[in-house]
Tab-separated table of C-alpha atoms in Angstrom:
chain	number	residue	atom	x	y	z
A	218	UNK	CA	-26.995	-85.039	-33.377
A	219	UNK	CA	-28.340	-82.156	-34.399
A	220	UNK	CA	-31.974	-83.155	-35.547
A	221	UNK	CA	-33.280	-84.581	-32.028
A	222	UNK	CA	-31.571	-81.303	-30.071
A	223	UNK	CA	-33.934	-78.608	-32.027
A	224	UNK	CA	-37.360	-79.010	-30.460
A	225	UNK	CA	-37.663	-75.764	-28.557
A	226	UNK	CA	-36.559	-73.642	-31.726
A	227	UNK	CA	-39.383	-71.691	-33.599
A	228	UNK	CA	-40.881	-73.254	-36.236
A	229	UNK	CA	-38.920	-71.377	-39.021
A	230	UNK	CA	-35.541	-71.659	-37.449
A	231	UNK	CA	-35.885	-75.726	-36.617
A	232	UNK	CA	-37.182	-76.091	-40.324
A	233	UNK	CA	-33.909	-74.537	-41.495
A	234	UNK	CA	-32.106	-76.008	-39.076
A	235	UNK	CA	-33.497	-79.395	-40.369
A	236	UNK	CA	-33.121	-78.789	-44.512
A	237	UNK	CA	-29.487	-76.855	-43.744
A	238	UNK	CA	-28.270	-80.227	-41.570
A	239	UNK	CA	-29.897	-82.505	-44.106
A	240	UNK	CA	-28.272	-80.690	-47.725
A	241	UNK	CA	-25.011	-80.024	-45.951
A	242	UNK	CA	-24.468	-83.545	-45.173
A	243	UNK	CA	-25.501	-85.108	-48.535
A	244	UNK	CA	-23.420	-81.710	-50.356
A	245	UNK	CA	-20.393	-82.402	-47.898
A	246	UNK	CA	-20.719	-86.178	-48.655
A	247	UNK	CA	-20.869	-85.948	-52.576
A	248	UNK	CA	-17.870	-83.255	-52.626
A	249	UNK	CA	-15.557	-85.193	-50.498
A	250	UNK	CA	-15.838	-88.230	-52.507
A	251	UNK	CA	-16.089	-86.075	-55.912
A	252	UNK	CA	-12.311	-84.541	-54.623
A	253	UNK	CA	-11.085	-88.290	-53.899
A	254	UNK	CA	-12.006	-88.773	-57.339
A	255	UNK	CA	-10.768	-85.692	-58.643
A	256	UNK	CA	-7.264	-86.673	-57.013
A	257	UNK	CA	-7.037	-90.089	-58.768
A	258	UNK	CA	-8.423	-89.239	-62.020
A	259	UNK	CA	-6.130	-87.224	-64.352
A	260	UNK	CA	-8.614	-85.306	-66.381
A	261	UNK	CA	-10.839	-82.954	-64.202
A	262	UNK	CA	-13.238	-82.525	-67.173
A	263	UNK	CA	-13.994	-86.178	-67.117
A	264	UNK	CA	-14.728	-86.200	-63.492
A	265	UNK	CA	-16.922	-83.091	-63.727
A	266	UNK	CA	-18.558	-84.691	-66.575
A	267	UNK	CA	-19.078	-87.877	-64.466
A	268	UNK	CA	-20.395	-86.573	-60.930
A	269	UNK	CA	-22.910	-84.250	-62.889
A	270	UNK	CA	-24.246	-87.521	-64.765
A	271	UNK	CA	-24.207	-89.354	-61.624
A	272	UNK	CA	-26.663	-86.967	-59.545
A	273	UNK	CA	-28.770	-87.108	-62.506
A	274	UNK	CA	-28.912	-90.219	-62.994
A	275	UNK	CA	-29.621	-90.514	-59.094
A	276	UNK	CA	-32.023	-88.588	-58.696
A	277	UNK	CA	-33.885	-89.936	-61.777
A	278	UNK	CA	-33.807	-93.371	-60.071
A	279	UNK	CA	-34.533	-92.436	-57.106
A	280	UNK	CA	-37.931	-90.575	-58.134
A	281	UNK	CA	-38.827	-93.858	-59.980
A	282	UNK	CA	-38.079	-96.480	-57.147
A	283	UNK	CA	-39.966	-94.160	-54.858
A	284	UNK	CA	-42.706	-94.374	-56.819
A	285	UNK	CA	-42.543	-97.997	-57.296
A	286	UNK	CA	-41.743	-98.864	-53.520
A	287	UNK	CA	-44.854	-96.461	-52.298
A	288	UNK	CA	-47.033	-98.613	-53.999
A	289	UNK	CA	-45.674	-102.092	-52.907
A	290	UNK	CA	-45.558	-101.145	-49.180
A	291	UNK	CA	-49.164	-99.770	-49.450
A	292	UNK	CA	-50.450	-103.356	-50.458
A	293	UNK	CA	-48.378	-104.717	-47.368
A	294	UNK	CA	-50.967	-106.175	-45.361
A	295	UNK	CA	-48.726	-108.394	-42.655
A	296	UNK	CA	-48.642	-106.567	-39.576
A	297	UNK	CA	-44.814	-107.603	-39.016
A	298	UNK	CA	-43.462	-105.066	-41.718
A	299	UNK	CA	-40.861	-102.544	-39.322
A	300	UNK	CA	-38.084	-105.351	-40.299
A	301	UNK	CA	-39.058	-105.592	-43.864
A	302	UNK	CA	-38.995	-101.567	-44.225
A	303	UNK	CA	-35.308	-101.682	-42.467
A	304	UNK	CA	-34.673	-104.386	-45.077
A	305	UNK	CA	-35.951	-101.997	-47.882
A	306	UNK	CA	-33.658	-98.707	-46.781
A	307	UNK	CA	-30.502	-100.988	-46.962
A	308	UNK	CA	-31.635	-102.265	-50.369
A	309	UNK	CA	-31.441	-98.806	-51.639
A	310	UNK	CA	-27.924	-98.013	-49.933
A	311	UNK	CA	-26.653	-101.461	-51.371
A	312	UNK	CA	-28.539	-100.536	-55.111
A	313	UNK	CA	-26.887	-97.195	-54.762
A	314	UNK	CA	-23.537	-98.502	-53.693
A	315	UNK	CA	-23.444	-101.512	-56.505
A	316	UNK	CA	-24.153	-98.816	-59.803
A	317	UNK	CA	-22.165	-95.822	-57.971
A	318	UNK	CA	-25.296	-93.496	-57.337
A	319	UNK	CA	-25.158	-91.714	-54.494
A	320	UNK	CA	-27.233	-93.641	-51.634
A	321	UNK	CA	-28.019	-90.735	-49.614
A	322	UNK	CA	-29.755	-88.936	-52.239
A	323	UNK	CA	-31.907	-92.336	-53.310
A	324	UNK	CA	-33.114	-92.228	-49.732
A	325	UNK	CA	-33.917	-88.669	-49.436
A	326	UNK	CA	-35.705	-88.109	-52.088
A	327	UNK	CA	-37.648	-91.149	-51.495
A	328	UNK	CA	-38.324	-89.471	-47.922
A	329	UNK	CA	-39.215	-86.946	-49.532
A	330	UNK	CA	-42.162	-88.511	-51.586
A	331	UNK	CA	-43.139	-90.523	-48.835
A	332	UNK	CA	-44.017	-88.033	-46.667
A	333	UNK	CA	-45.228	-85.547	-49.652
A	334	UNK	CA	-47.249	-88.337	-51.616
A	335	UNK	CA	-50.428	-85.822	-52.003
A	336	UNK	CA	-48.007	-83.641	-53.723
A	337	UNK	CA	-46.215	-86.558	-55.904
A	338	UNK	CA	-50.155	-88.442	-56.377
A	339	UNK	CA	-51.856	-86.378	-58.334
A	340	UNK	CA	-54.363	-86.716	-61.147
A	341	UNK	CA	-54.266	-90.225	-62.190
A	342	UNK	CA	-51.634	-91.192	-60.547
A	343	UNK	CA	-53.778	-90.234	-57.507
A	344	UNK	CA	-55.547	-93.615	-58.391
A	345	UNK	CA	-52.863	-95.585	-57.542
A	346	UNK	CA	-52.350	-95.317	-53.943
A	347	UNK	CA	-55.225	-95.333	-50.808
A	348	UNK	CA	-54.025	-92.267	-49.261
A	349	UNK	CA	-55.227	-94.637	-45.012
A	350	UNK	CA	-52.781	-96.743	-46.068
A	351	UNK	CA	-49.839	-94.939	-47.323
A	352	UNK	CA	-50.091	-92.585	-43.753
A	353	UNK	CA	-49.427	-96.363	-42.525
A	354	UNK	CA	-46.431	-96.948	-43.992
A	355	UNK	CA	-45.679	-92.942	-43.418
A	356	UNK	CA	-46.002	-93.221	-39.183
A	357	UNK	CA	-44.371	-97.117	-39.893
A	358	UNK	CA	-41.068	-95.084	-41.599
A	359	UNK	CA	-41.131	-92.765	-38.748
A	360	UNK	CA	-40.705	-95.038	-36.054
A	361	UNK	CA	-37.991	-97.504	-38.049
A	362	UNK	CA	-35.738	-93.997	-38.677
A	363	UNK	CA	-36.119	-92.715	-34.967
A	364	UNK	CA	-35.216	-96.159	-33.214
A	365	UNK	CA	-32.796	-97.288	-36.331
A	366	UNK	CA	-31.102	-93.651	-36.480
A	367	UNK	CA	-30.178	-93.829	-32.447
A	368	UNK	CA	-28.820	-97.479	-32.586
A	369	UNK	CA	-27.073	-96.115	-35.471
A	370	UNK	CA	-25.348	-93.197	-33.997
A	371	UNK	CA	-24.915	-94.845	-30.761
A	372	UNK	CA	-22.530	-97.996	-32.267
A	373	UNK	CA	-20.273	-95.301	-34.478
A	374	UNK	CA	-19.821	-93.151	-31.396
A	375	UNK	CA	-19.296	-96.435	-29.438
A	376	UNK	CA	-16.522	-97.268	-32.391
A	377	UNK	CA	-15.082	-93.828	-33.002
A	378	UNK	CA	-14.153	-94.058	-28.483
A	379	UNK	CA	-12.025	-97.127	-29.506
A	380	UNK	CA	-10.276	-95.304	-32.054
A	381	UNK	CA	-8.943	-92.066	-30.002
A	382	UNK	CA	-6.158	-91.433	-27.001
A	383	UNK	CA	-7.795	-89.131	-25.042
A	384	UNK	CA	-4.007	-88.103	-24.145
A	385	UNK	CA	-3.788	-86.020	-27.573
A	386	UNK	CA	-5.994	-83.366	-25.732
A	387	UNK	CA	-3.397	-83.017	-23.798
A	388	UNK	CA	-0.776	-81.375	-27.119
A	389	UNK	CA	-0.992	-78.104	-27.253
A	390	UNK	CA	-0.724	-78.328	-31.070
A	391	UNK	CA	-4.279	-80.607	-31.141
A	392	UNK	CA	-5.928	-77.802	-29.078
A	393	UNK	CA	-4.366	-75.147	-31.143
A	394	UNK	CA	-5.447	-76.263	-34.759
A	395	UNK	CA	-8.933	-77.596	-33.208
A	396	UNK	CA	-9.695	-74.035	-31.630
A	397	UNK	CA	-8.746	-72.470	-35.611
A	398	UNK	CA	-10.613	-75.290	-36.963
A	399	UNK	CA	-13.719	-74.421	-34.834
A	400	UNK	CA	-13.055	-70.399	-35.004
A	401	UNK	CA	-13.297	-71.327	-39.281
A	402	UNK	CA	-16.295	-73.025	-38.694
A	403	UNK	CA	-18.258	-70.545	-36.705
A	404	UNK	CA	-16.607	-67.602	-38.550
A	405	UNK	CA	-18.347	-69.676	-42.170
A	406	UNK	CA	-21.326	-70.709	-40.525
A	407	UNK	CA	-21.817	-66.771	-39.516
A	408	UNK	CA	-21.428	-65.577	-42.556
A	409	UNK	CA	-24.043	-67.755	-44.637
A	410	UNK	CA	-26.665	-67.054	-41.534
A	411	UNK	CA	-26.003	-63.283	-41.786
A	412	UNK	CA	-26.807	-63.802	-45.320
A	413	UNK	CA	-29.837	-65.726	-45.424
A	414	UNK	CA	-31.532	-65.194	-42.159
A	415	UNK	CA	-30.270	-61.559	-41.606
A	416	UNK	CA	-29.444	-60.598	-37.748
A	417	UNK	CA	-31.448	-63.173	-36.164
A	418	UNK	CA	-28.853	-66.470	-36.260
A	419	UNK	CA	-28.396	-66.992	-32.707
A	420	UNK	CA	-29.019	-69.890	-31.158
A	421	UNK	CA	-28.800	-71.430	-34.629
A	422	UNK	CA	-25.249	-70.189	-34.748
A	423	UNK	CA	-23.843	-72.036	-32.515
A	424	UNK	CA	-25.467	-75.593	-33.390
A	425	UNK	CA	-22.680	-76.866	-35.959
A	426	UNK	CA	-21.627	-80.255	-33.631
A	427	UNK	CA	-19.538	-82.557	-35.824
A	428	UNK	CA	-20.684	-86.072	-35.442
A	429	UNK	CA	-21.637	-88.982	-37.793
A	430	UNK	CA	-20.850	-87.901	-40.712
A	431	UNK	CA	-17.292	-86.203	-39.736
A	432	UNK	CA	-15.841	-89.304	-38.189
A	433	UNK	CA	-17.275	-91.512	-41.016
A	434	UNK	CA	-15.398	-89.469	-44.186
A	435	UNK	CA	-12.250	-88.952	-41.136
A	436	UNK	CA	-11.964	-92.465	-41.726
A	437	UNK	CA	-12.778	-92.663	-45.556
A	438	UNK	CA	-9.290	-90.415	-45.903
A	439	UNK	CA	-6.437	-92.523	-48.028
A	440	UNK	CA	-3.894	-93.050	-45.850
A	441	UNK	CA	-1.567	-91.626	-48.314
A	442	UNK	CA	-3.354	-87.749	-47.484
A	443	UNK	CA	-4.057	-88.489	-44.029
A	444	UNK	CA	-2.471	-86.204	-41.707
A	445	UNK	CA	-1.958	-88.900	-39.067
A	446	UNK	CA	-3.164	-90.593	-36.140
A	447	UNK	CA	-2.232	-87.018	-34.450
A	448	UNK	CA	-5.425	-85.798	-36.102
A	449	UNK	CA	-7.466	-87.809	-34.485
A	450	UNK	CA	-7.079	-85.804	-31.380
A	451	UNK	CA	-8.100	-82.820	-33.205
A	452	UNK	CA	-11.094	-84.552	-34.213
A	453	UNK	CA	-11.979	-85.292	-30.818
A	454	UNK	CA	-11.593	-82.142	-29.674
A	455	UNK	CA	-13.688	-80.555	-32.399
A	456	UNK	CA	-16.451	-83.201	-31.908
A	457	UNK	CA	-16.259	-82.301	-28.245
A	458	UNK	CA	-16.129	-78.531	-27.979
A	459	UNK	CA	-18.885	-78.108	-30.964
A	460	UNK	CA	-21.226	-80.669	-28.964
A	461	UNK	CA	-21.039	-78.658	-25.683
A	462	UNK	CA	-21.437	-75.548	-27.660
A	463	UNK	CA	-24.212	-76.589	-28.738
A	464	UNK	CA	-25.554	-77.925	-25.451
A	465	UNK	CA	-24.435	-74.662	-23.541
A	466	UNK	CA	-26.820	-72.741	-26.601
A	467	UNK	CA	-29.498	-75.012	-26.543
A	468	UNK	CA	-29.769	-74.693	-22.333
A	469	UNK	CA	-29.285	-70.588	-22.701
A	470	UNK	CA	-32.178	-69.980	-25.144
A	471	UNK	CA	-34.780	-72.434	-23.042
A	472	UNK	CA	-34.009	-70.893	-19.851
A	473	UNK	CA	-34.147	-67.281	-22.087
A	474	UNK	CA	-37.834	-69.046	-23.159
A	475	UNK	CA	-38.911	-68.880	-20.066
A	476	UNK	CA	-38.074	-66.312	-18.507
A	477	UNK	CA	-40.225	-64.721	-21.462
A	478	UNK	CA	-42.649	-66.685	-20.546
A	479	UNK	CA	-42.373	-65.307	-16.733
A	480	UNK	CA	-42.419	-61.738	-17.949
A	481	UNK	CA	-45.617	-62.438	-19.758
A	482	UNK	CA	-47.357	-63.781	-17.346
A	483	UNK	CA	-46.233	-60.824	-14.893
A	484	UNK	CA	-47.315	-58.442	-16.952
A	485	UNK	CA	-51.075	-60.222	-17.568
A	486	UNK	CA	-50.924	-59.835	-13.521
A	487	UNK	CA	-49.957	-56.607	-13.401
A	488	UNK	CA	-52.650	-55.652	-16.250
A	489	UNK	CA	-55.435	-57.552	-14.373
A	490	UNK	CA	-56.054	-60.065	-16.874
A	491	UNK	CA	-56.184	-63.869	-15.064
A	492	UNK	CA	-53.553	-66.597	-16.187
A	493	UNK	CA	-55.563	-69.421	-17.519
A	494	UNK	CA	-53.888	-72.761	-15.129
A	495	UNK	CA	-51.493	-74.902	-16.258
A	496	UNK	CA	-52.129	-78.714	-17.491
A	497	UNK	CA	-50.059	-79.803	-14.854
A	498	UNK	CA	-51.974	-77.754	-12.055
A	499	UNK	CA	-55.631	-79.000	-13.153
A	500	UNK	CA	-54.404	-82.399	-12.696
């Protein structure tokens, strides 16, 4: 939700907003399933031991399959390939999946060799790829995540409207523990901006929607520590209040865009200087 919203930030803010969406889902992910482990595992040491191997292990995979895959779709020379690189991300879910690595981190990391191969190519391994046709596959990746990533998001949300009553919003009780769950996730989310982007965390404050992710581990929960199907309605609430928060941020600080813009261009005026005309007013 978050990534597609973002495009009238700054530069600096949407880049954080980007990496701090990206590592909190993949963090989030790895935790929640680490503490499902945890809970059926009687030794905590051995599960430490275990998740710690695992991301090693993952990430040394995934820097070698990235590798190897960069150099197989380079020598792709079919021009129907957007199938075969869908085919290839599910590969690496299943791969991750079928020797308990965590997928999300095989796929990121080979993102992010993909689309820093002059960084990863160096030297004689520079020799190895023709830098025309790896930009190829690059703008090819780009247009299988945009158009794969809405379907994707657009069947779960489909799914996840099955699954709820909208009467719950009607309980008190769901509208009382969703406005404490949201008030703990601004109150967080304030606190970490304060500390690593000092004063200047609004809009990015308010753009925490829950989404994907949230309904997807909602319905990983055993049913043995789920709260029950009244906590679905507090889901939906949360997922609903945190997306129009957003929205209602996102619309404030465009229309507060422009009417720098306005005050700009007033005060060229009032300065004498001419406003140079507008694309759409030499056409």
């Amino acid at each position: 939700i978050i990534l597609p919203s973002i495009d009238d930030l700054g530069e600096e803010k949407r880049e954080f907003m980007i990496y701090e969406s990206t590592f909190s889902d993949i963090i989030g992910i790895v935790g929640f399933y680490s503490v499902l482990t945890m809970l059926d595992s009687s030794s905590s040491e051995g599960v430490y031991g275990e998740v710690f191997g695992n991301l090693a292990l993952t990430v040394l995979f995934s820097v070698i399959i990235s590798y190897i895959l960069i150099c197989v779709f380079q020598n792709i020379k079919g021009h129907v390939k957007l199938f075969l690189l869908i085919s290839i991300l599910l590969l690496l879910y299943a791969v991750g999946k079928m020797f308990h690595l965590s997928s999300l981190i095989i796929i990121l990391i080979f993102g992010i060799i993909l689309n820093n191969y002059k960084l990863f190519f160096k030297g004689v391994l520079g020799k190895l790829v023709d830098m025309v046709r790896v930009e190829d596959v690059l703008d090819d990746m780009k247009v299988v995540t945009a158009e794969t990533s809405f379907v994707v998001r657009t069947f779960f949300f489909i799914i996840f409207g099955w699954s709820v009553f909208l009467g719950s919003l009607l309980s008190f009780k769901v509208i009382g523990i969703g406005l404490i769950v949201l008030v703990i996730i601004y109150l967080v989310r304030a606190i970490v901006l304060f500390i690593f982007n000092g004063r200047d965390i609004v809009p990015q404050l308010f753009l925490a929607p829950r989404g994907l992710i949230t309904i997807l581990l909602f319905f990983e929960i055993p049913e043995e520590l789920s709260a029950g199907k009244e906590f679905q309605g507090v889901l939906l609430f949360v997922i609903l209040v945190s997306c129009l928060v957003m929205t209602r941020s996102l619309i404030s600080h465009k229309n507060k865009l422009a009417q720098t813009d306005v005050s700009e261009d007033e005060g060229l005026l009032e300065n004498g200087f001419d406003i140079p005309p507008s694309e759409e007013a030499i056409e």
